[in-house]
Amino acid sequence: METEKKMQTQVELTDSDLSEQIKAVTKDSHVRAENTELMLAYQRGNVSLPQYKLLLCSLYEIYQALEEALDNNSNHPSVAPIYFPLELARLESVERDLEHFYGQDWREKIVVPAATKIYAHRLRQIGKDNPEYLVAHAYTRYLGDLSGGQVLGRITQKSLGLKGGEGLSFFSFPGVSSPNLFKQLYRSRMNSIELEEEERKGMLQEAVRAFELNIQVFDDLQKMVSVTERESELMHTTTRNRCTRHTSTHSKLADGEKVTARSLQIQTSLVNASPFFRMVLGICVALATVGMGIYAF
């Protein structure tokens, strides 16, 4: 009986923890995010280079806004407990990956969908107006990167044939020796944050919003990938048709050249024929000339 009471007390305490509450309210959104077309492609191991490059572009915009807001609010009572820039910051890692794929002028080449800009705008907005809400976004992004993100990293490496970790810096956390232990620390820090009831309610709503914003980004990215792939296929088809027409024309010209060559060979054979043949040919020409003259009269 005493043991049952202790277990009940532990469950109640766990259920009141901020990290568990966020996990509970975002459960359905989490499932929807995992079932977007982009994430399903990842789970099947069908990751294309255009998909990954466009994903990196959006991650750059998102983490630039998130980490800027966290840096600006690092002393805020709600942000300070979960502020781990050395262990978790992703912006420089994404920049290295973008330089790997796009070159040194990658900033001029990146493109992002409207949903990414909306997400970044929201992060900057709450950074100014409701810094405590940053906890929900940081939890959603960083702990996701430390969990499923590691699996996605291995899938990306295998699908794209990337060697030596080049282009995969985003998935590497050199400052975290044990992801599981660090996630435990992170959750305990979250649970230590003191919030008024209204603030807690707002943070839970923001966690749901964070997932919804990510879902919209995934959907928009997939649309961009589909357009890019259609344009690539159209370009490939056009090039192939041009090559086919060029080959056909070249073939016809070659056939013409063969006919001409055979004609020249016949003419040469006639010129080089025996004297008797040349005499007969001369008589034929003379008769033809006389005939033409008679016809003209």
PDB file of N, CA, C and O in Angstrom, residues 182-214:
ATOM      1  N   PHE A 182      22.273  14.425 -21.124  1.00  0.00           N
ATOM      2  CA  PHE A 182      22.077  15.860 -21.308  1.00  0.00           C
ATOM      3  C   PHE A 182      20.589  16.198 -21.393  1.00  0.00           C
ATOM      4  O   PHE A 182      20.145  17.216 -20.841  1.00  0.00           O
ATOM      5  N   LYS A 183      19.812  15.360 -22.067  1.00  0.00           N
ATOM      6  CA  LYS A 183      18.376  15.609 -22.158  1.00  0.00           C
ATOM      7  C   LYS A 183      17.725  15.558 -20.775  1.00  0.00           C
ATOM      8  O   LYS A 183      16.794  16.328 -20.494  1.00  0.00           O
ATOM      9  N   GLN A 184      18.205  14.677 -19.929  1.00  0.00           N
ATOM     10  CA  GLN A 184      17.696  14.623 -18.554  1.00  0.00           C
ATOM     11  C   GLN A 184      18.000  15.922 -17.816  1.00  0.00           C
ATOM     12  O   GLN A 184      17.146  16.466 -17.103  1.00  0.00           O
ATOM     13  N   LEU A 185      19.232  16.405 -17.989  1.00  0.00           N
ATOM     14  CA  LEU A 185      19.616  17.671 -17.362  1.00  0.00           C
ATOM     15  C   LEU A 185      18.749  18.809 -17.880  1.00  0.00           C
ATOM     16  O   LEU A 185      18.270  19.650 -17.097  1.00  0.00           O
ATOM     17  N   TYR A 186      18.540  18.826 -19.187  1.00  0.00           N
ATOM     18  CA  TYR A 186      17.769  19.902 -19.814  1.00  0.00           C
ATOM     19  C   TYR A 186      16.331  19.918 -19.284  1.00  0.00           C
ATOM     20  O   TYR A 186      15.795  20.981 -18.928  1.00  0.00           O
ATOM     21  N   ARG A 187      15.730  18.742 -19.182  1.00  0.00           N
ATOM     22  CA  ARG A 187      14.351  18.663 -18.683  1.00  0.00           C
ATOM     23  C   ARG A 187      14.255  19.093 -17.217  1.00  0.00           C
ATOM     24  O   ARG A 187      13.297  19.773 -16.819  1.00  0.00           O
ATOM     25  N   SER A 188      15.247  18.713 -16.433  1.00  0.00           N
ATOM     26  CA  SER A 188      15.223  19.104 -15.013  1.00  0.00           C
ATOM     27  C   SER A 188      15.354  20.620 -14.878  1.00  0.00           C
ATOM     28  O   SER A 188      14.724  21.228 -14.002  1.00  0.00           O
ATOM     29  N   ARG A 189      16.172  21.223 -15.752  1.00  0.00           N
ATOM     30  CA  ARG A 189      16.308  22.687 -15.742  1.00  0.00           C
ATOM     31  C   ARG A 189      14.979  23.340 -16.147  1.00  0.00           C
ATOM     32  O   ARG A 189      14.572  24.353 -15.572  1.00  0.00           O
ATOM     33  N   MET A 190      14.325  22.774 -17.159  1.00  0.00           N
ATOM     34  CA  MET A 190      13.015  23.293 -17.573  1.00  0.00           C
ATOM     35  C   MET A 190      12.013  23.222 -16.426  1.00  0.00           C
ATOM     36  O   MET A 190      11.273  24.179 -16.162  1.00  0.00           O
ATOM     37  N   ASN A 191      12.014  22.090 -15.766  1.00  0.00           N
ATOM     38  CA  ASN A 191      11.039  21.880 -14.690  1.00  0.00           C
ATOM     39  C   ASN A 191      11.285  22.775 -13.483  1.00  0.00           C
ATOM     40  O   ASN A 191      10.401  22.952 -12.631  1.00  0.00           O
ATOM     41  N   SER A 192      12.482  23.343 -13.398  1.00  0.00           N
ATOM     42  CA  SER A 192      12.804  24.236 -12.272  1.00  0.00           C
ATOM     43  C   SER A 192      12.341  25.667 -12.516  1.00  0.00           C
ATOM     44  O   SER A 192      12.368  26.495 -11.589  1.00  0.00           O
ATOM     45  N   ILE A 193      11.909  25.962 -13.730  1.00  0.00           N
ATOM     46  CA  ILE A 193      11.476  27.325 -14.059  1.00  0.00           C
ATOM     47  C   ILE A 193      10.161  27.637 -13.341  1.00  0.00           C
ATOM     48  O   ILE A 193       9.205  26.859 -13.385  1.00  0.00           O
ATOM     49  N   GLU A 194      10.143  28.759 -12.656  1.00  0.00           N
ATOM     50  CA  GLU A 194       8.938  29.173 -11.937  1.00  0.00           C
ATOM     51  C   GLU A 194       8.048  30.006 -12.861  1.00  0.00           C
ATOM     52  O   GLU A 194       8.492  31.018 -13.420  1.00  0.00           O
ATOM     53  N   LEU A 195       6.805  29.552 -13.002  1.00  0.00           N
ATOM     54  CA  LEU A 195       5.862  30.218 -13.897  1.00  0.00           C
ATOM     55  C   LEU A 195       4.525  30.442 -13.203  1.00  0.00           C
ATOM     56  O   LEU A 195       4.062  29.592 -12.432  1.00  0.00           O
ATOM     57  N   GLU A 196       3.932  31.585 -13.491  1.00  0.00           N
ATOM     58  CA  GLU A 196       2.558  31.807 -13.069  1.00  0.00           C
ATOM     59  C   GLU A 196       1.654  30.911 -13.915  1.00  0.00           C
ATOM     60  O   GLU A 196       2.043  30.464 -14.998  1.00  0.00           O
ATOM     61  N   GLU A 197       0.475  30.645 -13.447  1.00  0.00           N
ATOM     62  CA  GLU A 197      -0.427  29.743 -14.161  1.00  0.00           C
ATOM     63  C   GLU A 197      -0.698  30.223 -15.589  1.00  0.00           C
ATOM     64  O   GLU A 197      -0.728  29.429 -16.531  1.00  0.00           O
ATOM     65  N   GLU A 198      -0.866  31.517 -15.732  1.00  0.00           N
ATOM     66  CA  GLU A 198      -1.136  32.074 -17.060  1.00  0.00           C
ATOM     67  C   GLU A 198       0.083  31.922 -17.965  1.00  0.00           C
ATOM     68  O   GLU A 198      -0.047  31.650 -19.170  1.00  0.00           O
ATOM     69  N   GLU A 199       1.260  32.106 -17.390  1.00  0.00           N
ATOM     70  CA  GLU A 199       2.490  31.948 -18.161  1.00  0.00           C
ATOM     71  C   GLU A 199       2.674  30.499 -18.606  1.00  0.00           C
ATOM     72  O   GLU A 199       3.074  30.234 -19.747  1.00  0.00           O
ATOM     73  N   ARG A 200       2.369  29.576 -17.712  1.00  0.00           N
ATOM     74  CA  ARG A 200       2.490  28.158 -18.053  1.00  0.00           C
ATOM     75  C   ARG A 200       1.518  27.784 -19.171  1.00  0.00           C
ATOM     76  O   ARG A 200       1.879  27.080 -20.109  1.00  0.00           O
ATOM     77  N   LYS A 201       0.312  28.280 -19.051  1.00  0.00           N
ATOM     78  CA  LYS A 201      -0.689  28.007 -20.078  1.00  0.00           C
ATOM     79  C   LYS A 201      -0.239  28.547 -21.430  1.00  0.00           C
ATOM     80  O   LYS A 201      -0.362  27.873 -22.459  1.00  0.00           O
ATOM     81  N   GLY A 202       0.302  29.768 -21.401  1.00  0.00           N
ATOM     82  CA  GLY A 202       0.790  30.380 -22.634  1.00  0.00           C
ATOM     83  C   GLY A 202       1.954  29.608 -23.232  1.00  0.00           C
ATOM     84  O   GLY A 202       2.059  29.468 -24.455  1.00  0.00           O
ATOM     85  N   MET A 203       2.830  29.076 -22.384  1.00  0.00           N
ATOM     86  CA  MET A 203       3.981  28.322 -22.866  1.00  0.00           C
ATOM     87  C   MET A 203       3.545  27.010 -23.514  1.00  0.00           C
ATOM     88  O   MET A 203       4.108  26.594 -24.533  1.00  0.00           O
ATOM     89  N   LEU A 204       2.549  26.356 -22.934  1.00  0.00           N
ATOM     90  CA  LEU A 204       2.045  25.119 -23.519  1.00  0.00           C
ATOM     91  C   LEU A 204       1.412  25.380 -24.884  1.00  0.00           C
ATOM     92  O   LEU A 204       1.591  24.599 -25.827  1.00  0.00           O
ATOM     93  N   GLN A 205       0.691  26.480 -24.984  1.00  0.00           N
ATOM     94  CA  GLN A 205       0.107  26.854 -26.274  1.00  0.00           C
ATOM     95  C   GLN A 205       1.206  27.155 -27.298  1.00  0.00           C
ATOM     96  O   GLN A 205       1.089  26.809 -28.480  1.00  0.00           O
ATOM     97  N   GLU A 206       2.267  27.760 -26.821  1.00  0.00           N
ATOM     98  CA  GLU A 206       3.385  28.097 -27.714  1.00  0.00           C
ATOM     99  C   GLU A 206       4.101  26.831 -28.188  1.00  0.00           C
ATOM    100  O   GLU A 206       4.601  26.787 -29.312  1.00  0.00           O
ATOM    101  N   ALA A 207       4.149  25.814 -27.356  1.00  0.00           N
ATOM    102  CA  ALA A 207       4.775  24.547 -27.756  1.00  0.00           C
ATOM    103  C   ALA A 207       4.003  23.909 -28.905  1.00  0.00           C
ATOM    104  O   ALA A 207       4.594  23.381 -29.853  1.00  0.00           O
ATOM    105  N   VAL A 208       2.680  23.973 -28.816  1.00  0.00           N
ATOM    106  CA  VAL A 208       1.840  23.456 -29.903  1.00  0.00           C
ATOM    107  C   VAL A 208       2.078  24.278 -31.170  1.00  0.00           C
ATOM    108  O   VAL A 208       2.196  23.732 -32.267  1.00  0.00           O
ATOM    109  N   ARG A 209       2.160  25.590 -30.989  1.00  0.00           N
ATOM    110  CA  ARG A 209       2.427  26.470 -32.132  1.00  0.00           C
ATOM    111  C   ARG A 209       3.762  26.136 -32.783  1.00  0.00           C
ATOM    112  O   ARG A 209       3.897  26.158 -34.012  1.00  0.00           O
ATOM    113  N   ALA A 210       4.768  25.820 -31.963  1.00  0.00           N
ATOM    114  CA  ALA A 210       6.096  25.488 -32.483  1.00  0.00           C
ATOM    115  C   ALA A 210       6.027  24.279 -33.417  1.00  0.00           C
ATOM    116  O   ALA A 210       6.633  24.268 -34.495  1.00  0.00           O
ATOM    117  N   PHE A 211       5.284  23.267 -33.000  1.00  0.00           N
ATOM    118  CA  PHE A 211       5.129  22.082 -33.853  1.00  0.00           C
ATOM    119  C   PHE A 211       4.373  22.418 -35.127  1.00  0.00           C
ATOM    120  O   PHE A 211       4.720  21.941 -36.218  1.00  0.00           O
ATOM    121  N   GLU A 212       3.331  23.236 -34.995  1.00  0.00           N
ATOM    122  CA  GLU A 212       2.546  23.600 -36.170  1.00  0.00           C
ATOM    123  C   GLU A 212       3.395  24.393 -37.165  1.00  0.00           C
ATOM    124  O   GLU A 212       3.286  24.199 -38.379  1.00  0.00           O
ATOM    125  N   LEU A 213       4.239  25.267 -36.660  1.00  0.00           N
ATOM    126  CA  LEU A 213       5.126  26.039 -37.532  1.00  0.00           C
ATOM    127  C   LEU A 213       6.109  25.119 -38.250  1.00  0.00           C
ATOM    128  O   LEU A 213       6.400  25.303 -39.439  1.00  0.00           O
ATOM    129  N   ASN A 214       6.607  24.114 -37.543  1.00  0.00           N
ATOM    130  CA  ASN A 214       7.518  23.149 -38.159  1.00  0.00           C
ATOM    131  C   ASN A 214       6.810  22.336 -39.240  1.00  0.00           C
ATOM    132  O   ASN A 214       7.390  22.069 -40.304  1.00  0.00           O
TER     133      ASN A 214
END
